[in-house]
Coordinates of C-alpha atoms and ligand atoms in Angstrom, one line a residue:
M8 CA -20.0 -11.2 -12.2
A9 CA -21.7 -12.5 -9.2
D10 CA -24.8 -10.4 -7.7
Y11 CA -23.4 -8.3 -4.8
V12 CA -26.4 -5.9 -4.8
K13 CA -28.3 -7.5 -1.8
M14 CA -25.0 -7.4 0.2
W15 CA -24.1 -3.8 -0.5
K16 CA -27.7 -3.0 0.2
D17 CA -27.3 -4.7 3.7
L18 CA -24.4 -2.7 4.2
G19 CA -26.1 0.5 3.9
M20 CA -24.5 1.6 0.9
D21 CA -25.6 4.1 -1.5
L22 CA -26.5 2.1 -4.7
E23 CA -27.0 4.7 -7.1
S24 CA -23.6 6.3 -6.4
H25 CA -22.0 3.1 -6.2
D26 CA -23.1 2.2 -9.7
N27 CA -21.6 5.4 -11.0
L28 CA -18.0 4.1 -9.4
C29 CA -18.7 0.6 -10.7
Q30 CA -19.1 2.0 -14.3
V31 CA -15.6 3.3 -14.4
L32 CA -13.7 0.9 -13.1
P33 CA -13.8 -1.8 -15.6
T34 CA -12.6 0.5 -18.3
A35 CA -9.7 1.8 -16.0
V36 CA -8.8 -1.8 -15.6
G37 CA -9.0 -2.9 -19.4
D38 CA -6.8 0.4 -20.1
V39 CA -4.4 0.2 -17.7
F40 CA -3.8 -3.7 -17.5
L41 CA -5.4 -5.9 -20.1
T42 CA -3.7 -3.7 -23.0
Q43 CA -0.5 -4.9 -21.9
E44 CA 1.1 -7.8 -23.9
N45 CA 2.9 -11.0 -22.7
R46 CA 1.8 -10.8 -18.9
P47 CA 2.5 -13.5 -16.5
K48 CA -0.4 -16.2 -16.2
A49 CA -0.2 -15.8 -12.4
M50 CA -1.8 -12.3 -13.0
E51 CA -5.3 -13.9 -13.6
F52 CA -5.7 -14.1 -10.0
W53 CA -5.3 -10.3 -9.3
D54 CA -7.3 -9.5 -12.5
L55 CA -10.3 -11.4 -11.1
V56 CA -10.0 -9.7 -7.8
I57 CA -9.9 -6.4 -9.0
S58 CA -12.5 -7.2 -11.6
E59 CA -14.8 -7.9 -8.5
V60 CA -13.1 -5.7 -6.1
H61 CA -16.2 -4.7 -4.3
G62 CA -17.6 -8.4 -4.1
I63 CA -15.4 -11.0 -3.7
R64 CA -13.1 -10.1 -0.7
P65 CA -16.2 -7.9 0.9
A66 CA -18.5 -11.3 0.8
E67 CA -15.6 -13.3 2.5
L68 CA -15.1 -10.5 5.2
I69 CA -19.0 -10.7 6.0
E70 CA -18.8 -14.6 6.1
E71 CA -16.0 -14.4 8.6
Q72 CA -17.6 -11.5 10.6
K73 CA -20.5 -14.1 11.0
K74 CA -18.2 -16.7 12.6
G75 CA -17.6 -14.0 15.2
R76 CA -14.3 -12.5 13.9
K77 CA -13.6 -8.6 13.7
V78 CA -12.2 -6.5 10.9
F79 CA -10.1 -3.7 11.4
G80 CA -9.6 -1.2 8.7
T81 CA -6.1 0.3 8.4
F82 CA -4.6 3.2 6.8
C83 CA -1.1 2.8 7.2
V84 CA 1.8 0.4 7.3
F85 CA 2.8 1.1 11.0
V86 CA -0.1 -0.7 12.3
P87 CA 1.1 -4.1 13.4
D88 CA -0.9 -6.5 11.5
E89 CA 0.5 -9.3 13.5
I90 CA -1.4 -8.2 16.8
I91 CA -4.5 -8.3 14.9
V92 CA -4.2 -11.7 13.2
A93 CA -3.1 -13.2 16.5
L94 CA -6.4 -12.4 18.3
N95 CA -7.8 -14.0 15.3
G96 CA -8.9 -10.7 13.9
I97 CA -8.9 -9.8 10.0
V98 CA -6.8 -6.8 8.4
T99 CA -8.1 -4.8 5.5
G100 CA -6.4 -1.7 4.1
L101 CA -8.8 1.3 3.6
C102 CA -6.8 4.2 2.1
G103 CA -8.9 5.6 -0.8
G104 CA -7.1 6.1 -4.2
S105 CA -10.2 7.3 -6.6
Q106 CA -11.0 10.7 -7.6
F107 CA -14.6 9.8 -7.2
W108 CA -14.4 10.0 -3.5
V109 CA -12.3 13.2 -3.3
P110 CA -15.7 15.7 -3.6
G111 CA -17.1 13.6 -0.7
G112 CA -14.2 14.4 1.3
E113 CA -14.0 18.0 0.4
A114 CA -17.7 18.5 1.8
V115 CA -16.2 18.3 5.3
L116 CA -12.3 18.8 4.8
P117 CA -10.5 21.8 3.4
K118 CA -9.8 21.3 -0.2
N119 CA -6.1 21.9 0.4
T120 CA -5.8 18.5 2.0
C121 CA -4.0 15.6 0.3
P122 CA -6.3 13.5 -2.3
L123 CA -5.4 10.2 -0.1
I124 CA -7.4 11.8 3.1
K125 CA -10.2 13.2 0.9
A126 CA -11.0 10.0 -0.7
S127 CA -10.8 8.1 2.2
V128 CA -13.1 10.4 4.1
G129 CA -15.3 10.7 1.2
A130 CA -15.4 7.1 0.6
R131 CA -16.8 6.3 4.3
L132 CA -19.2 9.5 4.4
G133 CA -20.5 8.7 0.8
R134 CA -21.2 5.1 1.6
T135 CA -19.9 3.9 -1.4
C136 CA -17.1 1.4 -0.5
P137 CA -17.9 -1.9 1.1
F138 CA -14.7 -2.0 3.0
F139 CA -15.3 1.3 4.7
R140 CA -18.6 -0.2 5.6
I141 CA -17.7 -3.7 6.8
A142 CA -14.8 -2.9 9.1
D143 CA -15.8 -3.1 12.8
V144 CA -12.9 -0.8 13.8
Y145 CA -10.7 1.7 12.0
V146 CA -7.0 1.7 13.2
G147 CA -5.6 5.3 12.7
E148 CA -2.2 6.8 13.4
T149 CA -0.5 10.2 14.1
T150 CA 1.7 10.2 11.1
C151 CA 0.9 13.3 9.4
D152 CA -1.5 16.3 10.3
G153 CA -4.3 15.9 7.6
K154 CA -4.8 12.2 8.7
K155 CA -4.6 13.0 12.6
K156 CA -7.2 15.6 12.0
A157 CA -9.4 13.5 9.3
Y158 CA -9.5 10.7 11.9
E159 CA -11.6 13.0 14.3
I160 CA -14.2 13.5 11.7
L161 CA -14.3 9.8 10.9
G162 CA -14.3 8.8 14.6
E163 CA -17.9 10.2 14.6
D164 CA -18.9 8.0 12.3
V165 CA -16.9 4.5 13.5
P166 CA -15.2 3.1 16.4
M167 CA -11.6 4.5 16.1
I168 CA -8.3 3.4 17.6
I169 CA -5.4 6.0 17.2
M170 CA -1.8 4.8 17.6
D171 CA 0.6 7.5 18.5
V172 CA 3.5 7.0 16.1
P173 CA 6.9 8.7 17.2
Q174 CA 8.4 11.4 15.0
M175 CA 11.9 10.5 15.6
K176 CA 14.0 7.3 16.0
R177 CA 15.9 7.5 19.0
Q178 CA 15.9 4.1 21.4
K179 CA 13.2 6.0 23.5
D180 CA 11.0 6.4 20.4
I181 CA 11.4 2.8 19.8
E182 CA 10.4 2.1 23.5
K183 CA 7.6 4.2 23.4
W184 CA 6.5 2.3 20.1
K185 CA 6.8 -0.8 22.0
D186 CA 4.6 0.5 24.8
E187 CA 1.9 1.9 22.0
I188 CA 2.0 -1.7 20.4
A189 CA 1.3 -3.0 23.8
D190 CA -1.7 -0.6 24.4
F191 CA -3.0 -1.6 21.0
A192 CA -2.9 -5.2 21.9
K193 CA -5.3 -4.4 24.9
K194 CA -7.6 -2.8 22.8
A195 CA -7.8 -5.3 20.3
E196 CA -8.0 -8.1 22.9
E197 CA -11.2 -6.0 24.0
I198 CA -12.8 -5.6 20.4
T199 CA -12.0 -9.3 19.5
G200 CA -13.0 -11.0 23.0
N201 CA -9.7 -13.1 22.5
T202 CA -6.6 -13.1 24.9
L203 CA -3.2 -12.7 23.3
S204 CA -0.3 -15.4 23.9
V205 CA 3.0 -15.9 23.3
E206 CA 2.3 -18.9 21.2
K207 CA -0.3 -17.1 19.2
L208 CA 1.5 -13.9 18.6
K209 CA 4.6 -15.8 17.2
E210 CA 2.3 -18.1 14.7
A211 CA 0.9 -14.4 13.6
I212 CA 4.8 -12.9 13.2
N213 CA 5.4 -16.0 11.1
I214 CA 2.2 -15.9 9.0
I215 CA 3.0 -12.0 8.1
N216 CA 6.8 -12.8 7.6
E217 CA 5.9 -15.5 5.0
K218 CA 3.7 -12.9 3.2
R219 CA 6.5 -10.3 3.3
K220 CA 9.1 -13.1 1.9
A221 CA 6.5 -14.1 -0.8
M222 CA 6.2 -10.7 -1.9
K223 CA 10.0 -9.9 -1.9
R224 CA 10.4 -13.0 -3.9
V225 CA 8.2 -11.1 -6.6
Y226 CA 10.1 -7.8 -6.3
D227 CA 13.5 -9.4 -6.5
A228 CA 12.7 -10.9 -9.9
R229 CA 12.3 -7.2 -11.0
K230 CA 16.1 -6.8 -10.5
S231 CA 17.0 -9.0 -13.3
L232 CA 17.7 -7.1 -16.8
T233 CA 15.5 -9.8 -18.3
L234 CA 12.4 -7.9 -16.9
P235 CA 9.7 -10.5 -16.2
I236 CA 6.8 -8.5 -15.1
S237 CA 5.6 -4.9 -15.5
G238 CA 5.3 -2.3 -13.1
R239 CA 1.8 -1.9 -13.3
D240 CA 1.2 -5.8 -12.6
T241 CA 3.4 -5.6 -9.6
L242 CA 1.7 -2.6 -8.2
L243 CA -1.7 -4.0 -8.6
M244 CA -0.4 -7.4 -6.6
T245 CA 1.0 -5.1 -3.7
Q246 CA -2.1 -3.0 -3.7
I247 CA -4.1 -6.2 -3.1
S248 CA -1.9 -7.5 -0.5
F249 CA -3.4 -5.0 1.8
F250 CA -7.1 -6.5 1.4
D251 CA -6.0 -10.1 1.0
D252 CA -6.0 -13.1 3.7
P253 CA -2.3 -13.0 4.4
V254 CA -1.8 -16.7 4.0
R255 CA -3.5 -16.8 0.5
C256 CA -1.4 -13.7 -0.3
A257 CA 1.7 -15.5 0.4
E258 CA 0.6 -18.5 -1.6
M259 CA -0.3 -16.4 -4.6
C260 CA 2.8 -14.4 -4.6
N261 CA 5.1 -17.4 -4.3
K262 CA 3.0 -18.9 -7.3
L263 CA 3.7 -15.5 -9.2
A264 CA 7.3 -15.3 -8.1
D265 CA 7.9 -19.2 -9.4
E266 CA 6.8 -18.2 -12.9
L267 CA 8.6 -15.0 -12.9
E268 CA 11.8 -16.9 -12.1
E269 CA 11.1 -19.5 -14.7
R270 CA 10.8 -16.4 -17.1
I271 CA 14.1 -14.9 -16.3
K272 CA 15.7 -18.4 -17.0
N273 CA 14.1 -18.6 -20.2
G274 CA 14.7 -15.0 -21.2
V275 CA 11.2 -13.9 -21.4
S276 CA 11.0 -10.2 -20.8
V277 CA 8.0 -7.7 -20.9
V278 CA 9.9 -5.1 -22.6
K279 CA 12.5 -4.5 -25.3
E280 CA 16.1 -5.0 -24.4
G281 CA 17.3 -1.6 -23.5
T282 CA 14.1 0.1 -22.2
K283 CA 15.1 2.3 -19.4
R284 CA 14.3 1.4 -15.7
I285 CA 12.7 3.6 -13.2
L286 CA 12.5 3.3 -9.3
V287 CA 9.3 5.3 -8.2
T288 CA 9.4 6.8 -4.8
G289 CA 6.9 9.3 -2.9
T290 CA 3.4 9.1 -1.5
P291 CA 1.6 5.4 -1.4
L292 CA -0.6 4.7 -4.6
A293 CA -3.8 3.3 -3.2
V294 CA -6.3 1.3 -5.3
P295 CA -7.2 2.4 -7.9
N296 CA -4.6 4.9 -8.3
W297 CA -2.7 3.4 -11.5
K298 CA -1.8 7.0 -13.2
L299 CA 1.8 7.2 -12.7
H300 CA 2.6 3.7 -13.4
N301 CA 0.5 4.1 -16.5
I302 CA 2.0 6.8 -18.1
I303 CA 5.6 5.9 -17.1
E304 CA 5.2 2.4 -19.0
T305 CA 3.4 3.9 -22.1
S306 CA 6.2 6.5 -22.4
G307 CA 8.7 4.0 -23.4
A308 CA 10.0 3.1 -20.0
A309 CA 9.4 0.5 -17.1
V310 CA 9.1 0.7 -13.4
V311 CA 11.3 -2.0 -11.7
C312 CA 10.7 -0.8 -8.3
E313 CA 8.4 1.4 -5.8
E314 CA 10.4 3.0 -2.8
M315 CA 7.0 3.6 -1.0
C316 CA 4.5 2.0 1.4
T317 CA 2.7 0.4 -1.5
G318 CA 6.1 -1.1 -2.3
T319 CA 9.3 -2.0 -0.6
R320 CA 8.2 -0.6 2.9
Y321 CA 5.5 -3.0 3.2
F322 CA 7.5 -6.0 3.1
E323 CA 11.2 -5.4 3.7
N324 CA 12.6 -6.3 7.3
L325 CA 11.4 -9.4 8.9
V326 CA 9.9 -9.4 12.3
D327 CA 12.3 -11.5 15.0
G328 CA 10.0 -13.8 16.4
S329 CA 12.5 -15.7 18.7
A330 CA 11.5 -13.8 22.1
D331 CA 9.5 -15.9 24.6
T332 CA 7.8 -13.4 26.2
L333 CA 5.1 -11.0 25.0
D334 CA 6.8 -7.9 25.9
G335 CA 9.8 -9.1 24.1
L336 CA 7.8 -10.0 20.9
F337 CA 6.5 -6.4 21.4
M338 CA 9.9 -5.0 21.1
A339 CA 10.9 -7.1 18.1
L340 CA 7.6 -5.5 16.2
S341 CA 8.7 -2.1 17.2
E342 CA 12.3 -2.5 15.8
R343 CA 11.1 -3.8 12.7
Y344 CA 8.1 -1.1 12.2
M345 CA 10.4 1.7 13.2
K346 CA 12.8 0.7 10.4
N347 CA 10.1 2.2 8.0
N348 CA 11.3 5.5 6.8
C349 CA 8.2 7.5 6.3
A350 CA 8.6 11.3 5.8
C351 CA 6.7 11.9 9.0
F352 CA 10.2 11.2 10.6
T353 CA 12.8 13.8 11.3
P354 CA 15.5 13.8 10.5
N355 CA 14.9 10.9 7.8
P356 CA 18.1 10.0 6.2
G357 CA 17.1 6.2 6.1
R358 CA 14.8 7.1 3.2
I359 CA 17.5 8.5 1.1
E360 CA 19.7 5.6 2.1
D361 CA 17.0 3.3 1.0
I362 CA 16.2 5.2 -2.3
I363 CA 19.9 5.0 -3.5
R364 CA 20.4 1.3 -2.4
L365 CA 17.1 0.3 -4.2
A366 CA 18.0 2.0 -7.2
R367 CA 21.5 0.1 -7.3
E368 CA 19.6 -3.1 -6.5
Y369 CA 17.2 -2.9 -9.2
K370 CA 19.6 -1.2 -11.7
A371 CA 17.6 2.0 -12.0
D372 CA 18.6 4.1 -14.9
G373 CA 16.4 7.1 -13.1
V374 CA 14.2 7.9 -10.2
I375 CA 10.8 9.4 -10.3
D376 CA 10.0 11.2 -7.0
C377 CA 6.4 11.8 -7.0
S378 CA 4.3 13.2 -4.1
L379 CA 0.5 13.6 -4.0
K380 CA -0.4 17.5 -4.1
F381 CA -0.7 18.6 -0.5
C382 CA 1.4 16.4 1.1
G383 CA 3.7 18.9 2.6
L384 CA 5.9 15.8 4.1
Y385 CA 7.2 14.1 0.9
D386 CA 6.8 17.4 -1.0
I387 CA 9.5 19.1 1.2
E388 CA 11.8 16.0 1.4
K389 CA 12.0 16.0 -2.7
K390 CA 14.7 18.7 -2.1
N391 CA 16.8 16.4 -0.1
V392 CA 16.0 13.4 -2.2
S393 CA 16.9 15.2 -5.3
E394 CA 20.6 16.4 -4.0
A395 CA 21.5 13.0 -2.6
L396 CA 20.8 11.3 -6.0
K397 CA 22.2 13.9 -8.1
K398 CA 25.3 13.4 -5.9
E399 CA 25.4 9.7 -6.5
G400 CA 24.9 10.3 -10.4
I401 CA 21.4 9.3 -10.2
P402 CA 19.2 11.1 -12.7
V403 CA 16.0 12.1 -10.9
L404 CA 12.6 13.7 -11.8
S405 CA 10.5 15.3 -9.3
L406 CA 6.8 15.3 -9.4
E407 CA 3.3 16.5 -8.1
T408 CA 0.1 15.0 -8.9
D409 CA -3.5 14.2 -7.4
Y410 CA -6.1 11.8 -8.5
E411 CA -7.8 14.1 -11.3
D412 CA -6.9 12.9 -15.0
S413 CA -6.6 16.9 -15.8
D414 CA -2.8 16.7 -15.4
S415 CA -2.1 13.4 -17.1
G416 CA -0.9 15.3 -20.5
Q417 CA 1.3 17.6 -18.4
L418 CA 2.8 14.5 -16.7
R419 CA 3.5 12.7 -19.9
T420 CA 5.3 15.7 -21.3
R421 CA 7.5 15.7 -18.4
I422 CA 8.1 11.9 -18.3
E423 CA 8.6 11.4 -21.8
A424 CA 11.3 14.1 -21.8
F425 CA 12.9 12.5 -18.9
V426 CA 12.9 9.2 -20.6
E427 CA 14.5 10.5 -23.7
M428 CA 17.0 12.5 -21.6
L429 CA 17.8 9.0 -20.1
N430 CA 17.8 7.4 -23.5
S431 CA 20.4 9.9 -24.8
Ligands
BJ8_26 S1 4.2 5.2 6.7 S2 3.6 7.2 3.6 S3 1.0 4.9 4.9 S4 1.9 7.7 6.7 S5 0.1 11.3 1.1 S6 -2.0 10.8 4.1 S7 1.6 11.6 4.6 S8 -0.6 14.1 3.3 S9 0.2 8.0 3.4 FE1 1.6 7.0 4.6 FE2 2.0 5.6 6.8 FE3 3.9 7.1 5.9 FE4 3.3 5.2 4.7 FE5 -0.4 12.3 4.6 FE6 1.0 12.6 2.6 FE7 -1.6 12.3 2.4 FE8 0.2 10.4 3.3

């Protein structure tokens, strides 16, 4: 591994505490990913990135900053990457997925806040994540109450833009989100010092659409009964796509998709015939949260699809880049982003329709609906999800978890019983 200590020091990181974090990660990567058999060769790229997750990409970002580019840290798939890319900015995901950061978050937030929020705040305030140190500006959004209030705390420490996400999906809400995107573009122009043009925005729309198409190719391969890739590996690819350069991301995903399509042709599967196929839905799984996938896939089943923001919601629906005015392109962006069926909307029938559609497309035998503890939005929506799936004859298991390992045994027992029920 290259020596990144100077870089971390220059970023003002707490090196002692960061060392403790670095010690746990390799074991987790080894246990979750490297123990799998018959992995696609193209996964070598993501194995390398995750093995130096606090080194390779942060070093690239710093090099780009030296050339005058600005880094925008984001927490939600509602933030339109296209605007940032069109202004020659760089997007990096910032959601925290490790229990390591939770106590730091609990120092300033109530304990009954969801772990994703606590970890994100803890990662910033504890100075143990280079991405949180590098970002020139954070972009928050008004999706859930916990995030809204946490952004006020983060905003004391770092420049922050908040985007006001509508809570409903009427035509006037789509118009409102278009205006919000236009306002965001103005702020992003100030930060980058660049001016947005129709041409640049069209180009950026194309770049991000290509990334979405490449990710979709990988996911489409999972629809085959000859399953060419595990859920764990696909999740890793998806998680890293939030940090990576979008052009390289598309290139690597296409390379992986080529290999997966070849595997299907040759009948190469990562699981035995008849292995039960699971669609996972619920709250996002930020790096390095691999707990659920790992338990499912070591309990005799395979994850074939994720209806979540670290899954299909990140790449489904392309932006129509045909308009010839900025206003027209902002509207096209709004229309695409407002198709995201996050539980922050009311009512939210689109998510249930998506889960049923995806369960059929990916030939899932059952659905696991799992939310993070203290996420009221997804927890409350479980009732409607579970009733709708039962009506469709699709078996469903509803779970709640957090970032600690203490509930792993209990989760495993429930998941094993669910898989056994599917098998019988
Ligand atoms: S579009 S899912 S990325 S908001 S788990 S922090 S909702 S209390 S993450 Fe999300 Fe955007 Fe929606 Fe997707 Fe709050 Fe729930 Fe925590 Fe959550």
